[in-house]
C-alpha atoms as a printed R data frame, in Angstrom:
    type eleno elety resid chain resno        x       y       z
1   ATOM     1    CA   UNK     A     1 -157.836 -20.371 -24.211
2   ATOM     2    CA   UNK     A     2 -156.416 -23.521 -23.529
3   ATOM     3    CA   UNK     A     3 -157.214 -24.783 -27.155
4   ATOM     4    CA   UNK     A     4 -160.792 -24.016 -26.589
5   ATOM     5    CA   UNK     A     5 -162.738 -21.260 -27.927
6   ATOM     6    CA   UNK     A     6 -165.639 -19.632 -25.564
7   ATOM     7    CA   UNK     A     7 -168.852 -17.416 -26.605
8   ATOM     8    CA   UNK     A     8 -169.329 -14.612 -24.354
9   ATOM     9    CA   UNK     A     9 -172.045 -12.308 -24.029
10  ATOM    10    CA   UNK     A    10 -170.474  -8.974 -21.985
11  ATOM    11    CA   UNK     A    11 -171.528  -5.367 -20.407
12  ATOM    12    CA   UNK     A    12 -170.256  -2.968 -18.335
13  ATOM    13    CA   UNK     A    13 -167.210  -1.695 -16.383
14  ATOM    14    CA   UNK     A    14 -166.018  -2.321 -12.530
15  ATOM    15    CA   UNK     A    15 -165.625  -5.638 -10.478
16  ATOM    16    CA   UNK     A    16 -166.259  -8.722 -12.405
17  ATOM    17    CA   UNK     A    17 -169.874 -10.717 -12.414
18  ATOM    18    CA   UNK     A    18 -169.128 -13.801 -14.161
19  ATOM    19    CA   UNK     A    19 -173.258 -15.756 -14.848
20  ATOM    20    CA   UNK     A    20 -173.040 -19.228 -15.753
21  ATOM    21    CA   UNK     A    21 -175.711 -20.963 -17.042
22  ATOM    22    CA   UNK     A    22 -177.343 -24.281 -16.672
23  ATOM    23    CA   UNK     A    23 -178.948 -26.864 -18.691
24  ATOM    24    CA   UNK     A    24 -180.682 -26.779 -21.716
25  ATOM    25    CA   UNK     A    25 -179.648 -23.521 -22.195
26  ATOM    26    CA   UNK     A    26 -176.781 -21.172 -22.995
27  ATOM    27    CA   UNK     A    27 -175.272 -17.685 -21.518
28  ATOM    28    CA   UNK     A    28 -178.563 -16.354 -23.385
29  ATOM    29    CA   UNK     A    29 -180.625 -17.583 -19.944
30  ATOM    30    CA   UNK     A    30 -178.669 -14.599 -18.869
31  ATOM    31    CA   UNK     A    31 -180.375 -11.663 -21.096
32  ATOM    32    CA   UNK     A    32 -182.447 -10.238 -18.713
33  ATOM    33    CA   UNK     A    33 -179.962 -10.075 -15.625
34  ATOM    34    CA   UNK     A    34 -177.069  -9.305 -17.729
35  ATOM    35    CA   UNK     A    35 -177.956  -5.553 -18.121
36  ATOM    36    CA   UNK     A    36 -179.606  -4.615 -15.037
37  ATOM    37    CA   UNK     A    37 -176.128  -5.600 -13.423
38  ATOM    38    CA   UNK     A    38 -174.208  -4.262 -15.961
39  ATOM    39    CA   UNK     A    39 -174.291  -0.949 -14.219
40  ATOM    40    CA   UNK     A    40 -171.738  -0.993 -11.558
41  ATOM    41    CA   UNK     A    41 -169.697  -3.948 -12.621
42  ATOM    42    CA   UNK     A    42 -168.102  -5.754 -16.196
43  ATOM    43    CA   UNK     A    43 -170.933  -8.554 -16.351
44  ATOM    44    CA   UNK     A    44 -169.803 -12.147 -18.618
45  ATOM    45    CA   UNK     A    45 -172.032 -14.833 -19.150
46  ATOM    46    CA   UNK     A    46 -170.046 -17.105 -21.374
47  ATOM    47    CA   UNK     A    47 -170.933 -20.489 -22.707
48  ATOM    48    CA   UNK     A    48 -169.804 -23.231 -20.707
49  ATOM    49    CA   UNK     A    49 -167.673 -26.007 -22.086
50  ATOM    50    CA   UNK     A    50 -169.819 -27.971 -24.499
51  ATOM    51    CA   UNK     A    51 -172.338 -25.929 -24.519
52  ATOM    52    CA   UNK     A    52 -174.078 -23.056 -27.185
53  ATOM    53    CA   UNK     A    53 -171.352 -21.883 -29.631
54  ATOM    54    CA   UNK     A    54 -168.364 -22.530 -27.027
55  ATOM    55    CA   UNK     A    55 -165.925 -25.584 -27.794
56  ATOM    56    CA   UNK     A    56 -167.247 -29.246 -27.573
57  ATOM    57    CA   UNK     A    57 -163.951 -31.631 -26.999
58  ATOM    58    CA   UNK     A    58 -164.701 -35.090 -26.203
59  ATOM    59    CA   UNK     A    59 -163.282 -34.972 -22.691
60  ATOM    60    CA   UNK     A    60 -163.506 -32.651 -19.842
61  ATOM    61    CA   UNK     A    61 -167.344 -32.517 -18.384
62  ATOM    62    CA   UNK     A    62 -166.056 -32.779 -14.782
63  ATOM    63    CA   UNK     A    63 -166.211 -30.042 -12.618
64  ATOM    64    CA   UNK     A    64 -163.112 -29.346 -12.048
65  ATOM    65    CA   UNK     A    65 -162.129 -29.222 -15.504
66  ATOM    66    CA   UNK     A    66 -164.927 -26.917 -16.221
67  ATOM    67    CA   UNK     A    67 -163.883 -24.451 -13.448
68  ATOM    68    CA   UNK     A    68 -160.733 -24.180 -14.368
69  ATOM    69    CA   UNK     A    69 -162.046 -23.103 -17.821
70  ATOM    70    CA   UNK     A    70 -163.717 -20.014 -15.869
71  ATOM    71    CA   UNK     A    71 -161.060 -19.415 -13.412
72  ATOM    72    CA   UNK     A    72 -158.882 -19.403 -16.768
73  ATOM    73    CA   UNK     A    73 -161.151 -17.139 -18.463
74  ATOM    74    CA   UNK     A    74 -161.460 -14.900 -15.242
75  ATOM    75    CA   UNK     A    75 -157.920 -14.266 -15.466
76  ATOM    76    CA   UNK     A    76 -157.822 -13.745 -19.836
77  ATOM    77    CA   UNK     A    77 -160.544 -10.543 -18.745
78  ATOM    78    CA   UNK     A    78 -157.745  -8.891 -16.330
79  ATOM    79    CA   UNK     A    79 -159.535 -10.205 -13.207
80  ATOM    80    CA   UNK     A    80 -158.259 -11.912 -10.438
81  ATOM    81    CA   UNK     A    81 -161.477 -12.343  -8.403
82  ATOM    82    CA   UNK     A    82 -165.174 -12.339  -9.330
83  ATOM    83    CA   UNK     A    83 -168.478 -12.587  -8.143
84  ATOM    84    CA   UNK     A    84 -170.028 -15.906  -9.269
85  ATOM    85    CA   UNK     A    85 -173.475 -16.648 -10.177
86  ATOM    86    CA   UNK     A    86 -174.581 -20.018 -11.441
87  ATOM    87    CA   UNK     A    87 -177.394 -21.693 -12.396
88  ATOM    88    CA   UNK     A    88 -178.157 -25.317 -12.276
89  ATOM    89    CA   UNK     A    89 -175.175 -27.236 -14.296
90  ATOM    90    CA   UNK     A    90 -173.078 -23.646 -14.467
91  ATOM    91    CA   UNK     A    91 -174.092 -23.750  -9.984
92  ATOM    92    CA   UNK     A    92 -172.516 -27.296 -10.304
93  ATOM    93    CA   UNK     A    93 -169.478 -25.551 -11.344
94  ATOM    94    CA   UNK     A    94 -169.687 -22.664  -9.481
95  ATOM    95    CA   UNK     A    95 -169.506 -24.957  -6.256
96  ATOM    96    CA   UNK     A    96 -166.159 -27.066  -7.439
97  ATOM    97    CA   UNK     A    97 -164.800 -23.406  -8.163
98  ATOM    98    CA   UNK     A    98 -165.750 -21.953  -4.992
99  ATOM    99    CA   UNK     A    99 -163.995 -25.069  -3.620
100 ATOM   100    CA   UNK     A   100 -160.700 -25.644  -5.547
101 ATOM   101    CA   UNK     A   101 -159.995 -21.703  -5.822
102 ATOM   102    CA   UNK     A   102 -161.892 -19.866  -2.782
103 ATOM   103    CA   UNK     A   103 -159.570 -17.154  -3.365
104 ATOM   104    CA   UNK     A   104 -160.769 -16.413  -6.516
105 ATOM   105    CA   UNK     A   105 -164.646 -15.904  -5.578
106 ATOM   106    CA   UNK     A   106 -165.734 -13.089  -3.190
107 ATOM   107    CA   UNK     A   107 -169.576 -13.937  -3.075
108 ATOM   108    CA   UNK     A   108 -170.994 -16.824  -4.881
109 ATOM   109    CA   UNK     A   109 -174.585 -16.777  -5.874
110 ATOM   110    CA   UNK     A   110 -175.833 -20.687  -6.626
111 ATOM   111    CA   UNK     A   111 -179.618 -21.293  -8.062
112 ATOM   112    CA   UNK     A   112 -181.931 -23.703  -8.080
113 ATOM   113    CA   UNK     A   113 -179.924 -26.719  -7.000
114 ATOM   114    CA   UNK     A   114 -178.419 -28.738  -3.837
115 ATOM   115    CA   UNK     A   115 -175.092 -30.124  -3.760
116 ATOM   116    CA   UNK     A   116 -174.477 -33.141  -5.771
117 ATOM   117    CA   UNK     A   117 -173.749 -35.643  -3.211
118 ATOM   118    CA   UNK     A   118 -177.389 -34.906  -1.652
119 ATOM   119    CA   UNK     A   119 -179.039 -35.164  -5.310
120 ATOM   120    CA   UNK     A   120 -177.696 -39.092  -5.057
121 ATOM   121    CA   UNK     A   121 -178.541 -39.523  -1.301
122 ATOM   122    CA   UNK     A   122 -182.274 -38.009  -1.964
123 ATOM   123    CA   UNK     A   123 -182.461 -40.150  -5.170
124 ATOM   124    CA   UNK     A   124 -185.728 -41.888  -3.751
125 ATOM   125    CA   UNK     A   125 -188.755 -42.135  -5.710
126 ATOM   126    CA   UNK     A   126 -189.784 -38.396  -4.948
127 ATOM   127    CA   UNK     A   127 -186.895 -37.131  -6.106
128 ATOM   128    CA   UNK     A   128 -186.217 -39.495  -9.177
129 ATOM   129    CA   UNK     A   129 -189.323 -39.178 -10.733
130 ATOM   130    CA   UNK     A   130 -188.812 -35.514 -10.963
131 ATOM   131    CA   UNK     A   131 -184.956 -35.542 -12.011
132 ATOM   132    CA   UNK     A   132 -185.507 -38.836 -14.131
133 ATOM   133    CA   UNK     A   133 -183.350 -37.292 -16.889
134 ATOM   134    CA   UNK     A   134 -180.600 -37.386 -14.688
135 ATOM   135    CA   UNK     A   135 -180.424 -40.875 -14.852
136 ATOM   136    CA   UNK     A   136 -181.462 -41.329 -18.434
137 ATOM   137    CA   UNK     A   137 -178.331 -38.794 -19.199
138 ATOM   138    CA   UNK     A   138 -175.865 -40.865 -17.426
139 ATOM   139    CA   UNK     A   139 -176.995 -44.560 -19.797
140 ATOM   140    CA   UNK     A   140 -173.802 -44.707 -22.269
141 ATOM   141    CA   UNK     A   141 -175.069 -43.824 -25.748
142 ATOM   142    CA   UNK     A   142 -178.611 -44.579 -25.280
143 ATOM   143    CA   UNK     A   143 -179.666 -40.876 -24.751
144 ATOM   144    CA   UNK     A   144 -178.203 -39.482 -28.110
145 ATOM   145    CA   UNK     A   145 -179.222 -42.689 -29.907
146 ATOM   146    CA   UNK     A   146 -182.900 -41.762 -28.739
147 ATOM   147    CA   UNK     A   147 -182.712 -37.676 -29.180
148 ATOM   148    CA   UNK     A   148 -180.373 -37.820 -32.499
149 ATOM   149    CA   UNK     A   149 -182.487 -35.704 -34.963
150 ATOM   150    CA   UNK     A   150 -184.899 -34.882 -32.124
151 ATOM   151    CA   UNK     A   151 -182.933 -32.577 -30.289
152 ATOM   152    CA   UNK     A   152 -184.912 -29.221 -30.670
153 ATOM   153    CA   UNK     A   153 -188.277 -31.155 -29.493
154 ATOM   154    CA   UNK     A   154 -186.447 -32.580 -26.353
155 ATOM   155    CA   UNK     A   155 -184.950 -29.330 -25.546
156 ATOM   156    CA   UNK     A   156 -188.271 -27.521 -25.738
157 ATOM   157    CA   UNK     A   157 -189.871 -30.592 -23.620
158 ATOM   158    CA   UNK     A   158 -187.379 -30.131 -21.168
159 ATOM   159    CA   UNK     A   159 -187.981 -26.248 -20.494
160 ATOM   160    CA   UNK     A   160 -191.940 -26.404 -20.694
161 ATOM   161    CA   UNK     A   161 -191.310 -29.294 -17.979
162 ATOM   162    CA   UNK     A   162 -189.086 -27.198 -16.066
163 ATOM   163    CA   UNK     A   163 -190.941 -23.444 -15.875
164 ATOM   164    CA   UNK     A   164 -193.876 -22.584 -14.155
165 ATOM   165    CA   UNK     A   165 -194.159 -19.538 -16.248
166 ATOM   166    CA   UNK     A   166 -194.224 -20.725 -19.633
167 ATOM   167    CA   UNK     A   167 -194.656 -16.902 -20.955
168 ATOM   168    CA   UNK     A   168 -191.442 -16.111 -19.817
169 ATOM   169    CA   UNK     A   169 -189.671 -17.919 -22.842
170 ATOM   170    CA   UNK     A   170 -190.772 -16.319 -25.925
171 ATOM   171    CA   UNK     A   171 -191.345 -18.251 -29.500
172 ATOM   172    CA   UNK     A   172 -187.307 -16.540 -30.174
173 ATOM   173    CA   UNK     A   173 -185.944 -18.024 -26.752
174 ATOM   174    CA   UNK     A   174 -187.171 -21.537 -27.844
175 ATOM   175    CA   UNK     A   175 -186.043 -21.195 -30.751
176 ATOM   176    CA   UNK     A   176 -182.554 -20.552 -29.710
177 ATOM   177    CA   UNK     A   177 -182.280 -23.415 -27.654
178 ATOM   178    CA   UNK     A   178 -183.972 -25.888 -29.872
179 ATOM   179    CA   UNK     A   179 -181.206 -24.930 -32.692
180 ATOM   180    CA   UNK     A   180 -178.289 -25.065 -30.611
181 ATOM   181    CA   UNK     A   181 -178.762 -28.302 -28.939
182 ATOM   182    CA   UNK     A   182 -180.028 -29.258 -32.697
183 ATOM   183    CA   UNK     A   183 -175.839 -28.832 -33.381
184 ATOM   184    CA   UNK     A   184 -173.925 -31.989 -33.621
185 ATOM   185    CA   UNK     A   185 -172.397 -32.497 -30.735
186 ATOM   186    CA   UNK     A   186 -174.306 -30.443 -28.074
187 ATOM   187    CA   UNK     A   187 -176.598 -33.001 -26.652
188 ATOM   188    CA   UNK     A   188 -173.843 -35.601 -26.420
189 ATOM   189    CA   UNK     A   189 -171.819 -33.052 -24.646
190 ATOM   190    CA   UNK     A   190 -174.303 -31.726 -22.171
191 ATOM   191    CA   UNK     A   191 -175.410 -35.581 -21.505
192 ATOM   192    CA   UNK     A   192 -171.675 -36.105 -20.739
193 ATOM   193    CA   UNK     A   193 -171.677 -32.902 -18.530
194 ATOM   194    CA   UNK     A   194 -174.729 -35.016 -16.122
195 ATOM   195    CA   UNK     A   195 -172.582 -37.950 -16.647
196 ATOM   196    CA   UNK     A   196 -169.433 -36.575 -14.698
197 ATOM   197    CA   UNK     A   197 -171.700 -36.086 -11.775
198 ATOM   198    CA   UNK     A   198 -171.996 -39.778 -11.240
199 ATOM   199    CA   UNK     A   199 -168.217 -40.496 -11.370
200 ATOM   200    CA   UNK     A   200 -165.495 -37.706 -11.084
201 ATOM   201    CA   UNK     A   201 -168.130 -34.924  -9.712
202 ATOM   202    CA   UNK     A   202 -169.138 -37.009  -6.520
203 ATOM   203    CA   UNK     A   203 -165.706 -38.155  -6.031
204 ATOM   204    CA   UNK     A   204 -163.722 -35.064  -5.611
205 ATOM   205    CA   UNK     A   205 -166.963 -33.437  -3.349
206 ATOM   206    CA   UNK     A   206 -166.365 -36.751  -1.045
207 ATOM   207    CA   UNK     A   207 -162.686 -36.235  -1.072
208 ATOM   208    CA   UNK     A   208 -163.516 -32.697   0.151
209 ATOM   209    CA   UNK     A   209 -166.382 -33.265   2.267
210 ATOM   210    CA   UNK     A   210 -164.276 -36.367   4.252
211 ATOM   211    CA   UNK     A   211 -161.126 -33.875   4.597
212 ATOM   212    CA   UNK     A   212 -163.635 -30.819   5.918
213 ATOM   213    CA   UNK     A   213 -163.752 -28.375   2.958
214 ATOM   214    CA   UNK     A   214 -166.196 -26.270   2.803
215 ATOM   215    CA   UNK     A   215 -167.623 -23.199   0.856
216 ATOM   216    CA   UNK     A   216 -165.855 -20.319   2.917
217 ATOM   217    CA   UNK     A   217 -166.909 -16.874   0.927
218 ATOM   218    CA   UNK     A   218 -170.505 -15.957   1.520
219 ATOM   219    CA   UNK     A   219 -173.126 -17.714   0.080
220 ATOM   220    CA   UNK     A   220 -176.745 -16.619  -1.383
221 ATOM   221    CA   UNK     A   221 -179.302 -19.501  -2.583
222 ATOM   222    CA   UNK     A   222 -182.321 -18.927  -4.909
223 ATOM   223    CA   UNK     A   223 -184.615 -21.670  -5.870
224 ATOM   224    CA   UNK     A   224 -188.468 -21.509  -7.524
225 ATOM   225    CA   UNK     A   225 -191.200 -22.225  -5.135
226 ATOM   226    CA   UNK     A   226 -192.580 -24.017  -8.330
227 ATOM   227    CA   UNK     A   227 -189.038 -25.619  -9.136
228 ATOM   228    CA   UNK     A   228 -188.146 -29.482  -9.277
229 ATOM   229    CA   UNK     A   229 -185.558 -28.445  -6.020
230 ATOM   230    CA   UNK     A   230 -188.329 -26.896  -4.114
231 ATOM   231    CA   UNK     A   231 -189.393 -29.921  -2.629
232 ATOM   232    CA   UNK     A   232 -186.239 -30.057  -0.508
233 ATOM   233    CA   UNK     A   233 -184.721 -28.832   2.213
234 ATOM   234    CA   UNK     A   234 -182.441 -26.385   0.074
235 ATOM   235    CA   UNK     A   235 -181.059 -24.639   3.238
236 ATOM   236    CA   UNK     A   236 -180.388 -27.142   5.716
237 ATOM   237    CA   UNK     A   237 -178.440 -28.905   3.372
238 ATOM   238    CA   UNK     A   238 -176.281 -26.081   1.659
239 ATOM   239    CA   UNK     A   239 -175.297 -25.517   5.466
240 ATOM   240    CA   UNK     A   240 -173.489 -28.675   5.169
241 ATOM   241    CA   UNK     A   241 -171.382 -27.387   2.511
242 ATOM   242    CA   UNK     A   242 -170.385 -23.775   3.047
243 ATOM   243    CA   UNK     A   243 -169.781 -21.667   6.461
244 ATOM   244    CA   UNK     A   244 -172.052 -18.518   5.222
245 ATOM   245    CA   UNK     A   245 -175.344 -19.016   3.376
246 ATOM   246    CA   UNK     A   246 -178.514 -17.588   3.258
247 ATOM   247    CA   UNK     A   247 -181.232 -17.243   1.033
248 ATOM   248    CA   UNK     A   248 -185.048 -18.256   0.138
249 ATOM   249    CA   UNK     A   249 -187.245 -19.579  -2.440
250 ATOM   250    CA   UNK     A   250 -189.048 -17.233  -5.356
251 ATOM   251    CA   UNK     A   251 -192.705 -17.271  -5.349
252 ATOM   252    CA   UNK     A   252 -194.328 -17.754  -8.880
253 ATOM   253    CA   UNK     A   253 -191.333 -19.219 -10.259
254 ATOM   254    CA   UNK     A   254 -190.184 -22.774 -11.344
255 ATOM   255    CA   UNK     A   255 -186.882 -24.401 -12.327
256 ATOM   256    CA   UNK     A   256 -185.019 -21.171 -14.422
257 ATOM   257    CA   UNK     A   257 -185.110 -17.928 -11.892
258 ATOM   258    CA   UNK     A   258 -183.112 -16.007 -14.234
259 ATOM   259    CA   UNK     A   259 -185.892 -16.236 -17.520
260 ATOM   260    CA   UNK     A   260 -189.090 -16.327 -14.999
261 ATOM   261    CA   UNK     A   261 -188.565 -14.001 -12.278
262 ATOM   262    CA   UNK     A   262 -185.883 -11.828 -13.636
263 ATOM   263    CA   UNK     A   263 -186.370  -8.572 -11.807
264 ATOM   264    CA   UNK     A   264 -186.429 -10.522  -8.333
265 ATOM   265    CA   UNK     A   265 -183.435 -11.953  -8.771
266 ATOM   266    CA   UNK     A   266 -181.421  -9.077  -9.729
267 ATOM   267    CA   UNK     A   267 -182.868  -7.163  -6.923
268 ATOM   268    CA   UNK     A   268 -181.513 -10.252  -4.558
269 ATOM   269    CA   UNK     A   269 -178.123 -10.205  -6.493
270 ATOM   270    CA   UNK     A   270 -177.940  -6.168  -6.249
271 ATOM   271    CA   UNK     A   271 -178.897  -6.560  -2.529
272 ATOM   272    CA   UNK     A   272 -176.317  -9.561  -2.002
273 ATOM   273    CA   UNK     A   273 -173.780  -7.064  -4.092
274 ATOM   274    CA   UNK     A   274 -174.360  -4.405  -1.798
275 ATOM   275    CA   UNK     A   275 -173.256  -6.083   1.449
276 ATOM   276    CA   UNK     A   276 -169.930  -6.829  -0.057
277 ATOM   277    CA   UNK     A   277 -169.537  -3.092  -0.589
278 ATOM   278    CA   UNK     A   278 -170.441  -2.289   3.035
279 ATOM   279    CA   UNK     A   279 -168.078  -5.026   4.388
280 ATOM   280    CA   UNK     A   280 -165.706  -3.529   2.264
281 ATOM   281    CA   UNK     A   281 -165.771   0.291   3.580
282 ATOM   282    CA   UNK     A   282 -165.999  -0.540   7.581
């Protein structure tokens, strides 16, 4: 598609459920939601650009490159709308979707971050001494110089850091990460992924928020009590960004919803899934 090739991991028949992930990990964060919502509806979690075993080209990390990689792939599976659920960097596309193609999202389903723009306007000390590796991603070349060879260990660093239950990644889940970010190419790619934030990602998302775009479909949030986003106001400032959205933090849970508390966030997406149905038949 488009010259690049994408890893999907699929399930199911009915409306489409496309899960993207976030960083460090691939569409395997997706394992445990995958089948549960496999039952009423075709479920994809692919590998985002750069990432896992999908494509790595030199260029194209912005967001609205990488959305138009899903909204491409969307249409490739026969679909012409889709519910979207993302996760961290896959929520950071999720959004620019959402906002370049609302026609092509019915619900969208964003965990564990805040927009971008309010990541660099809450960049105080609070805030940067718990997302520090968003600013030692966006140093040119420094961040592969320091990780080449090491990329398993920082990988594995990075999710103990991250989770507030550390059982919920087994020795074969860390393992999977730590090799695929191990490949040539994947931190470099991923670094250039947080990279995009700090140029073309907060430029388009002023150019929208100046002219009044919003997030119009409805809108659920999901965040870890435990989680580095926790600490902010996760709600108030979504409702900057999108007409409809609701949602609340998961107890007992840090940074990755989706590995940690599993069942509780299919039950929220199943719930979430449900009112579209009932809008649908009044």
């Amino acid at each position: 598609m488009g010259g690049l090739r994408f890893r999907l991991r699929r399930a199911g028949e009915g409306p489409l459920v496309l899960l993207l992930h976030g960083w460090p990990q691939t569409g395997h964060a997706w394992r445990h939601v995958l089948p549960a919502l496999a039952r009423d509806h075709e479920v994809v979690a692919p590998d985002l650009r750069g990432y896992g075993a999908s494509s790595r080209p030199r260029t194209g990390y912005d967001k609205r490159t990488m959305a138009a990689d899903m909204s491409g792939l969307m249409h490739e599976l026969g679909h012409e709308q889709a519910v979207v659920v993302g996760h961290d960097r896959g929520a950071r596309v999720a959004h620019r979707w959402g906002l370049d193609r609302p026609h092509e999202i019915s619900r969208l389903v964003l965990l564990s971050v805040v927009p971008t723009r309010e990541m660099w306007r809450h960049m105080d000390a609070r805030v940067g001494t718990a997302y520090w590796h968003w600013l030692f991603h966006l140093v040119p070349d420094l961040p592969e110089f320091l990780t080449e060879g090491k990329g398993g260990e920082y990988v594995r660093f990075m999710l103990a850091a991250g989770a507030f239950r550390h059982e919920a990644f087994t020795e074969e889940d860390l393992r999977h990460y730590a090799e695929t970010y191990a490949r040539p190419g994947a931190l470099r790619a991923s670094f250039d992924d947080y990279r995009a934030a700090r140029h073309e990602d907060l430029e388009a998302d002023d150019a929208d928020a100046e002219a009044g775009r919003r997030l119009t479909m409805p809108v659920q949030l999901a965040w870890g009590a435990q989680g580095l986003v926790g600490s902010l106001p996760v709600l108030d400032l979504w409702r900057d960004y999108a007409t409809g959205v609701e949602g609340a933090r998961i107890d007992s849970c840090g940074h990755f919803p989706a590995e940690e508390q599993p069942d509780v966030l299919v039950a929220r997406i199943r719930a979430f899934l449900a009112d579209e149905k009932a809008v649908e038949e009044e």
